[in-house]
PDB file of C-alpha atoms in Angstrom:
ATOM      1  CA  MET A   1       0.064  -0.187   0.259  1.00  0.00           C
ATOM      2  CA  ALA A   2       0.301   3.244  -0.634  1.00  0.00           C
ATOM      3  CA  PHE A   3       0.068   6.819   0.680  1.00  0.00           C
ATOM      4  CA  CYS A   4      -1.005  10.304  -1.027  1.00  0.00           C
ATOM      5  CA  PRO A   5       2.258  12.956  -0.825  1.00  0.00           C
ATOM      6  CA  HIS A   6      -0.273  15.718  -0.341  1.00  0.00           C
ATOM      7  CA  CYS A   7      -2.550  14.541   2.022  1.00  0.00           C
ATOM      8  CA  GLY A   8      -1.363  11.599   3.197  1.00  0.00           C
ATOM      9  CA  ASN A   9      -5.169   9.215   2.077  1.00  0.00           C
ATOM     10  CA  GLN A  10      -3.772   5.092   2.245  1.00  0.00           C
ATOM     11  CA  VAL A  11      -4.104   4.802  -1.850  1.00  0.00           C
ATOM     12  CA  ASP A  12      -4.162   1.139  -3.625  1.00  0.00           C
ATOM     13  CA  ASP A  13      -0.589   0.236  -5.689  1.00  0.00           C
ATOM     14  CA  GLY A  14      -0.486   1.698  -8.926  1.00  0.00           C
ATOM     15  CA  THR A  15      -3.038   4.440  -8.385  1.00  0.00           C
ATOM     16  CA  LYS A  16      -2.734   7.445 -10.911  1.00  0.00           C
ATOM     17  CA  PHE A  17      -4.772   9.969  -8.905  1.00  0.00           C
ATOM     18  CA  CYS A  18      -5.416   9.917  -4.817  1.00  0.00           C
ATOM     19  CA  PRO A  19      -9.129   9.737  -4.198  1.00  0.00           C
ATOM     20  CA  GLY A  20      -9.150  11.844  -1.227  1.00  0.00           C
ATOM     21  CA  CYS A  21      -7.363  14.928  -2.668  1.00  0.00           C
ATOM     22  CA  GLY A  22      -7.817  14.045  -6.341  1.00  0.00           C
ATOM     23  CA  ASN A  23      -4.050  15.370  -6.974  1.00  0.00           C
ATOM     24  CA  PRO A  24      -2.108  13.184  -9.040  1.00  0.00           C
ATOM     25  CA  LEU A  25       0.595  10.380  -8.217  1.00  0.00           C
ATOM     26  CA  ASP A  26       2.807  10.171 -11.142  1.00  0.00           C
ATOM     27  CA  GLY A  27       3.587  13.700 -11.807  1.00  0.00           C
ATOM     28  CA  SER A  28       0.577  14.262 -14.231  1.00  0.00           C
ATOM     29  CA  ALA A  29      -2.478  17.007 -14.135  1.00  0.00           C
ATOM     30  CA  PRO A  30      -4.997  16.514 -11.729  1.00  0.00           C
ATOM     31  CA  ALA A  31      -8.129  14.884 -13.287  1.00  0.00           C
ATOM     32  CA  GLN A  32     -10.066  18.510 -12.197  1.00  0.00           C
ATOM     33  CA  GLU A  33      -7.723  20.245 -14.460  1.00  0.00           C
ATOM     34  CA  GLN A  34      -7.568  17.511 -17.149  1.00  0.00           C
ATOM     35  CA  SER A  35     -11.441  17.483 -16.932  1.00  0.00           C
ATOM     36  CA  GLN A  36     -11.589  21.574 -17.322  1.00  0.00           C
ATOM     37  CA  GLY A  37      -8.914  21.704 -20.252  1.00  0.00           C
ATOM     38  CA  LEU A  38     -11.239  18.357 -22.336  1.00  0.00           C
ATOM     39  CA  LEU A  39     -14.024  20.780 -21.589  1.00  0.00           C
ATOM     40  CA  GLY A  40     -12.106  23.678 -22.692  1.00  0.00           C
ATOM     41  CA  ASP A  41     -10.906  22.899 -25.721  1.00  0.00           C
ATOM     42  CA  ILE A  42     -14.567  21.045 -26.805  1.00  0.00           C
ATOM     43  CA  LYS A  43     -15.608  24.683 -26.438  1.00  0.00           C
ATOM     44  CA  LYS A  44     -12.976  26.490 -28.404  1.00  0.00           C
ATOM     45  CA  THR A  45     -13.296  23.759 -31.548  1.00  0.00           C
ATOM     46  CA  GLY A  46     -17.257  24.017 -31.029  1.00  0.00           C
ATOM     47  CA  LEU A  47     -16.608  28.015 -31.188  1.00  0.00           C
ATOM     48  CA  GLY A  48     -13.775  28.069 -33.975  1.00  0.00           C
ATOM     49  CA  PHE A  49     -16.145  25.455 -36.280  1.00  0.00           C
ATOM     50  CA  LYS A  50     -19.014  28.104 -35.679  1.00  0.00           C
ATOM     51  CA  LYS A  51     -17.038  31.268 -36.742  1.00  0.00           C
ATOM     52  CA  LYS A  52     -15.785  29.262 -39.991  1.00  0.00           C
ATOM     53  CA  MET A  53     -19.578  28.424 -41.020  1.00  0.00           C
ATOM     54  CA  ASP A  54     -20.421  31.954 -40.295  1.00  0.00           C
ATOM     55  CA  SER A  55     -17.458  33.244 -42.313  1.00  0.00           C
ATOM     56  CA  TYR A  56     -18.787  30.815 -45.144  1.00  0.00           C
ATOM     57  CA  ALA A  57     -22.589  32.045 -45.147  1.00  0.00           C
ATOM     58  CA  HIS A  58     -22.154  35.200 -44.924  1.00  0.00           C
ATOM     59  CA  GLY A  59     -19.445  35.040 -48.023  1.00  0.00           C
ATOM     60  CA  GLU A  60     -16.161  36.919 -46.299  1.00  0.00           C
ATOM     61  CA  HIS A  61     -14.760  34.218 -48.951  1.00  0.00           C
ATOM     62  CA  ILE A  62     -16.012  36.519 -51.765  1.00  0.00           C
ATOM     63  CA  ASN A  63     -14.461  39.510 -52.247  1.00  0.00           C
ATOM     64  CA  TYR A  64     -17.282  42.170 -51.771  1.00  0.00           C
ATOM     65  CA  GLU A  65     -15.802  45.856 -52.528  1.00  0.00           C
ATOM     66  CA  LYS A  66     -17.233  49.167 -50.719  1.00  0.00           C
ATOM     67  CA  PRO A  67     -19.270  50.897 -53.606  1.00  0.00           C
ATOM     68  CA  GLU A  68     -17.489  54.091 -54.443  1.00  0.00           C
ATOM     69  CA  GLY A  69     -18.948  57.089 -52.407  1.00  0.00           C
ATOM     70  CA  ALA A  70     -19.996  55.128 -49.820  1.00  0.00           C
ATOM     71  CA  LEU A  71     -18.753  56.307 -46.284  1.00  0.00           C
ATOM     72  CA  TYR A  72     -19.296  52.789 -44.915  1.00  0.00           C
ATOM     73  CA  PHE A  73     -19.399  49.144 -45.456  1.00  0.00           C
ATOM     74  CA  ILE A  74     -20.786  45.676 -44.046  1.00  0.00           C
ATOM     75  CA  ASN A  75     -20.774  42.658 -45.382  1.00  0.00           C
ATOM     76  CA  GLY A  76     -23.798  40.960 -44.125  1.00  0.00           C
ATOM     77  CA  LEU A  77     -25.790  37.560 -43.848  1.00  0.00           C
ATOM     78  CA  GLN A  78     -28.465  38.644 -45.944  1.00  0.00           C
ATOM     79  CA  GLY A  79     -26.395  41.216 -48.103  1.00  0.00           C
ATOM     80  CA  THR A  80     -24.377  43.955 -48.298  1.00  0.00           C
ATOM     81  CA  LEU A  81     -25.026  47.228 -46.642  1.00  0.00           C
ATOM     82  CA  ALA A  82     -23.766  50.860 -48.228  1.00  0.00           C
ATOM     83  CA  VAL A  83     -23.975  54.189 -46.132  1.00  0.00           C
ATOM     84  CA  PHE A  84     -23.961  57.406 -48.305  1.00  0.00           C
ATOM     85  CA  GLU A  85     -24.352  60.827 -47.523  1.00  0.00           C
ATOM     86  CA  ASP A  86     -27.847  60.726 -48.513  1.00  0.00           C
ATOM     87  CA  TYR A  87     -29.138  57.391 -48.586  1.00  0.00           C
ATOM     88  CA  ILE A  88     -28.665  53.573 -47.449  1.00  0.00           C
ATOM     89  CA  GLU A  89     -27.762  50.983 -50.184  1.00  0.00           C
ATOM     90  CA  PHE A  90     -29.060  47.131 -49.516  1.00  0.00           C
ATOM     91  CA  ASN A  91     -27.460  44.623 -51.895  1.00  0.00           C
ATOM     92  CA  PHE A  92     -29.364  41.587 -51.911  1.00  0.00           C
ATOM     93  CA  SER A  93     -27.774  40.504 -55.564  1.00  0.00           C
ATOM     94  CA  GLY A  94     -24.435  38.720 -54.242  1.00  0.00           C
ATOM     95  CA  SER A  95     -23.824  34.607 -53.173  1.00  0.00           C
ATOM     96  CA  ALA A  96     -27.472  32.094 -53.306  1.00  0.00           C
ATOM     97  CA  ILE A  97     -26.853  32.278 -49.434  1.00  0.00           C
ATOM     98  CA  LYS A  98     -27.735  35.636 -49.571  1.00  0.00           C
ATOM     99  CA  LYS A  99     -30.461  35.491 -52.264  1.00  0.00           C
ATOM    100  CA  TRP A 100     -31.987  32.741 -50.007  1.00  0.00           C
ATOM    101  CA  GLN A 101     -31.187  34.236 -46.372  1.00  0.00           C
ATOM    102  CA  SER A 102     -33.137  37.938 -47.808  1.00  0.00           C
ATOM    103  CA  GLY A 103     -35.862  36.401 -49.867  1.00  0.00           C
ATOM    104  CA  MET A 104     -35.665  39.664 -51.723  1.00  0.00           C
ATOM    105  CA  GLY A 105     -32.605  39.786 -54.282  1.00  0.00           C
ATOM    106  CA  GLY A 106     -31.674  42.833 -56.342  1.00  0.00           C
ATOM    107  CA  VAL A 107     -30.620  46.417 -54.566  1.00  0.00           C
ATOM    108  CA  LYS A 108     -32.745  48.680 -52.702  1.00  0.00           C
ATOM    109  CA  LYS A 109     -31.748  52.494 -51.929  1.00  0.00           C
ATOM    110  CA  VAL A 110     -33.882  54.010 -48.893  1.00  0.00           C
ATOM    111  CA  TYR A 111     -33.670  57.987 -48.505  1.00  0.00           C
ATOM    112  CA  TYR A 112     -33.103  58.990 -44.807  1.00  0.00           C
ATOM    113  CA  HIS A 113     -36.143  60.539 -45.064  1.00  0.00           C
ATOM    114  CA  GLN A 114     -37.469  57.454 -45.345  1.00  0.00           C
ATOM    115  CA  ILE A 115     -36.188  56.005 -42.389  1.00  0.00           C
ATOM    116  CA  ASN A 116     -38.418  55.989 -38.521  1.00  0.00           C
ATOM    117  CA  SER A 117     -36.136  54.741 -36.825  1.00  0.00           C
ATOM    118  CA  ILE A 118     -32.371  52.016 -36.255  1.00  0.00           C
ATOM    119  CA  GLN A 119     -32.542  48.942 -34.147  1.00  0.00           C
ATOM    120  CA  LYS A 120     -29.398  47.561 -33.495  1.00  0.00           C
ATOM    121  CA  ARG A 121     -28.311  44.553 -31.437  1.00  0.00           C
ATOM    122  CA  ASP A 122     -24.166  44.206 -30.703  1.00  0.00           C
ATOM    123  CA  ALA A 123     -22.487  41.561 -31.678  1.00  0.00           C
ATOM    124  CA  THR A 124     -19.814  39.107 -29.304  1.00  0.00           C
ATOM    125  CA  ASP A 125     -17.834  36.023 -29.245  1.00  0.00           C
ATOM    126  CA  LEU A 126     -20.689  33.802 -29.715  1.00  0.00           C
ATOM    127  CA  VAL A 127     -23.494  35.699 -31.184  1.00  0.00           C
ATOM    128  CA  ASN A 128     -23.470  37.703 -34.577  1.00  0.00           C
ATOM    129  CA  GLY A 129     -25.341  41.652 -34.449  1.00  0.00           C
ATOM    130  CA  THR A 130     -28.140  42.659 -36.506  1.00  0.00           C
ATOM    131  CA  ILE A 131     -28.648  46.481 -37.491  1.00  0.00           C
ATOM    132  CA  GLU A 132     -32.447  47.141 -38.662  1.00  0.00           C
ATOM    133  CA  PHE A 133     -34.191  49.953 -40.368  1.00  0.00           C
ATOM    134  CA  GLU A 134     -37.599  50.697 -39.814  1.00  0.00           C
ATOM    135  CA  LEU A 135     -39.695  51.954 -42.566  1.00  0.00           C
ATOM    136  CA  PRO A 136     -43.676  52.716 -42.375  1.00  0.00           C
ATOM    137  CA  GLY A 137     -45.179  50.147 -44.384  1.00  0.00           C
ATOM    138  CA  MET A 138     -42.068  47.680 -43.694  1.00  0.00           C
ATOM    139  CA  ALA A 139     -42.372  43.737 -45.464  1.00  0.00           C
ATOM    140  CA  THR A 140     -41.198  41.013 -44.273  1.00  0.00           C
ATOM    141  CA  SER A 141     -39.158  37.888 -45.960  1.00  0.00           C
ATOM    142  CA  LYS A 142     -41.436  35.407 -47.422  1.00  0.00           C
ATOM    143  CA  TRP A 143     -39.167  32.834 -45.737  1.00  0.00           C
ATOM    144  CA  GLY A 144     -39.521  33.838 -42.354  1.00  0.00           C
ATOM    145  CA  PRO A 145     -40.143  37.088 -39.792  1.00  0.00           C
ATOM    146  CA  THR A 146     -36.909  38.492 -41.608  1.00  0.00           C
ATOM    147  CA  SER A 147     -37.168  42.483 -41.743  1.00  0.00           C
ATOM    148  CA  GLU A 148     -36.515  43.083 -45.594  1.00  0.00           C
ATOM    149  CA  ASN A 149     -34.281  45.723 -43.819  1.00  0.00           C
ATOM    150  CA  LEU A 150     -32.612  43.752 -41.359  1.00  0.00           C
ATOM    151  CA  ILE A 151     -28.859  43.119 -41.819  1.00  0.00           C
ATOM    152  CA  THR A 152     -27.018  40.264 -39.662  1.00  0.00           C
ATOM    153  CA  TYR A 153     -23.139  41.104 -39.760  1.00  0.00           C
ATOM    154  CA  LEU A 154     -20.207  39.348 -37.800  1.00  0.00           C
ATOM    155  CA  PRO A 155     -18.605  40.804 -34.899  1.00  0.00           C
ATOM    156  CA  LYS A 156     -15.419  41.625 -37.150  1.00  0.00           C
ATOM    157  CA  TYR A 157     -18.066  44.340 -37.877  1.00  0.00           C
ATOM    158  CA  GLN A 158     -18.777  46.092 -34.587  1.00  0.00           C
ATOM    159  CA  ALA A 159     -16.833  49.130 -34.910  1.00  0.00           C
ATOM    160  CA  GLU A 160     -18.462  50.077 -38.537  1.00  0.00           C
ATOM    161  CA  VAL A 161     -22.203  48.997 -37.296  1.00  0.00           C
ATOM    162  CA  ASP A 162     -21.331  51.457 -34.385  1.00  0.00           C
ATOM    163  CA  LYS A 163     -20.585  54.476 -36.804  1.00  0.00           C
ATOM    164  CA  ILE A 164     -23.386  53.692 -38.960  1.00  0.00           C
ATOM    165  CA  TYR A 165     -25.974  53.675 -36.071  1.00  0.00           C
ATOM    166  CA  ASP A 166     -24.745  56.815 -34.977  1.00  0.00           C
ATOM    167  CA  PHE A 167     -24.771  58.568 -38.324  1.00  0.00           C
ATOM    168  CA  VAL A 168     -28.133  57.922 -39.457  1.00  0.00           C
ATOM    169  CA  ASN A 169     -29.903  58.316 -36.051  1.00  0.00           C
ATOM    170  CA  ASP A 170     -28.075  61.909 -36.676  1.00  0.00           C
ATOM    171  CA  LYS A 171     -29.428  61.808 -39.906  1.00  0.00           C
ATOM    172  CA  ILE A 172     -33.044  60.768 -39.191  1.00  0.00           C
ATOM    173  CA  LEU A 173     -32.889  63.958 -35.775  1.00  0.00           C
ATOM    174  CA  ALA A 174     -31.711  66.272 -38.195  1.00  0.00           C
ATOM    175  CA  ILE A 175     -34.706  65.853 -40.395  1.00  0.00           C
ATOM    176  CA  ASN A 176     -37.160  65.554 -37.976  1.00  0.00           C
ATOM    177  CA  GLN A 177     -35.831  68.566 -36.403  1.00  0.00           C
ATOM    178  CA  SER A 178     -36.374  70.514 -39.301  1.00  0.00           C
ATOM    179  CA  LYS A 179     -40.256  69.068 -39.622  1.00  0.00           C
ATOM    180  CA  SER A 180     -41.231  70.062 -36.381  1.00  0.00           C
ATOM    181  CA  GLN A 181     -39.556  73.683 -37.112  1.00  0.00           C
ATOM    182  CA  PRO A 182     -42.948  76.634 -38.105  1.00  0.00           C
ATOM    183  CA  SER A 183     -42.313  77.676 -41.656  1.00  0.00           C
ATOM    184  CA  GLN A 184     -41.776  81.167 -41.642  1.00  0.00           C
ATOM    185  CA  VAL A 185     -44.156  83.815 -43.410  1.00  0.00           C
ATOM    186  CA  VAL A 186     -42.724  85.646 -45.899  1.00  0.00           C
ATOM    187  CA  GLN A 187     -44.592  89.019 -46.334  1.00  0.00           C
ATOM    188  CA  ASN A 188     -43.875  91.467 -48.712  1.00  0.00           C
ATOM    189  CA  GLU A 189     -43.420  94.937 -47.719  1.00  0.00           C
ATOM    190  CA  VAL A 190     -45.599  97.130 -49.680  1.00  0.00           C
ATOM    191  CA  SER A 191     -43.550 100.943 -51.088  1.00  0.00           C
ATOM    192  CA  PRO A 192     -44.539 104.423 -49.764  1.00  0.00           C
ATOM    193  CA  MET A 193     -45.605 105.261 -53.510  1.00  0.00           C
ATOM    194  CA  ALA A 194     -48.007 101.980 -54.077  1.00  0.00           C
ATOM    195  CA  LYS A 195     -49.649 103.258 -50.667  1.00  0.00           C
ATOM    196  CA  LEU A 196     -50.106 106.535 -52.313  1.00  0.00           C
ATOM    197  CA  LYS A 197     -51.587 105.239 -55.071  1.00  0.00           C
ATOM    198  CA  GLU A 198     -53.936 102.978 -53.426  1.00  0.00           C
ATOM    199  CA  ALA A 199     -54.894 105.810 -51.136  1.00  0.00           C
ATOM    200  CA  LYS A 200     -55.770 107.949 -54.722  1.00  0.00           C
ATOM    201  CA  GLU A 201     -57.623 105.408 -55.922  1.00  0.00           C
ATOM    202  CA  LEU A 202     -60.099 104.974 -52.540  1.00  0.00           C
ATOM    203  CA  LEU A 203     -60.052 108.998 -53.037  1.00  0.00           C
ATOM    204  CA  ASP A 204     -61.126 108.763 -55.844  1.00  0.00           C
ATOM    205  CA  MET A 205     -64.057 106.287 -55.433  1.00  0.00           C
ATOM    206  CA  VAL A 206     -64.833 108.335 -52.225  1.00  0.00           C
ATOM    207  CA  VAL A 207     -63.950 105.476 -49.356  1.00  0.00           C
ATOM    208  CA  ILE A 208     -62.177 107.618 -47.782  1.00  0.00           C
ATOM    209  CA  SER A 209     -62.475 111.679 -46.803  1.00  0.00           C
ATOM    210  CA  GLN A 210     -60.208 114.148 -48.826  1.00  0.00           C
ATOM    211  CA  GLU A 211     -58.328 114.207 -44.451  1.00  0.00           C
ATOM    212  CA  GLU A 212     -57.739 110.999 -44.313  1.00  0.00           C
ATOM    213  CA  PHE A 213     -56.274 111.067 -48.164  1.00  0.00           C
ATOM    214  CA  ASP A 214     -54.030 113.873 -46.913  1.00  0.00           C
ATOM    215  CA  ASP A 215     -53.316 112.019 -43.591  1.00  0.00           C
ATOM    216  CA  ILE A 216     -51.617 109.178 -45.782  1.00  0.00           C
ATOM    217  CA  LYS A 217     -49.973 111.176 -48.134  1.00  0.00           C
ATOM    218  CA  ALA A 218     -48.085 112.567 -45.329  1.00  0.00           C
ATOM    219  CA  LYS A 219     -46.958 109.721 -44.071  1.00  0.00           C
ATOM    220  CA  CYS A 220     -45.707 107.795 -47.488  1.00  0.00           C
ATOM    221  CA  LEU A 221     -43.873 111.268 -48.279  1.00  0.00           C
ATOM    222  CA  GLU A 222     -41.774 110.624 -45.018  1.00  0.00           C
ATOM    223  CA  GLN A 223     -40.872 107.541 -46.253  1.00  0.00           C
ATOM    224  CA  MET A 224     -39.898 108.199 -49.593  1.00  0.00           C
TER     225      MET A 224
END
């Protein structure tokens, strides 16, 4: 019989780990650490596989170039999203996966005055993010409840999405503020000569008296 050098517990000959404290008796890593290491490797392998599948589904193996004049650009699962100074542009005509995921196809341009609001869910290592634009009378994909104005993106685009969110939000706010400002009524000022001419016509029509006309005439002459 042998004894554990860590806790003194009696153990059978040939035992690799102490049943009392779990420490190794032959210099190998503790059973608990080995178990945690194995689970960690499985998690890493699973996460790595997910990232590879996500990368392929989003078409990261295809070189989607940023359109000329675009301020911001991301390559999403349903399609690409390009942000310009006056509008945003969805392109659902990339890969077959994008066409299937969007259920739309083609290119869609949306001006900022058409957007009611913008929403985003940030991406993490485990979950991809989404950015969605709410428009009046929004339609959903024929493949499910996916909005035609929603893009799912990989964590690598989070910084770009944050910029898009702030930029579009500022555009919406500026448009709404301009709508809420009261319109200014422009009044055309009548010249003294026009006033005098109008007063003479009223005098000839016996609408005003000579005294009233003389008073208007004196004021008009002062302004001339």
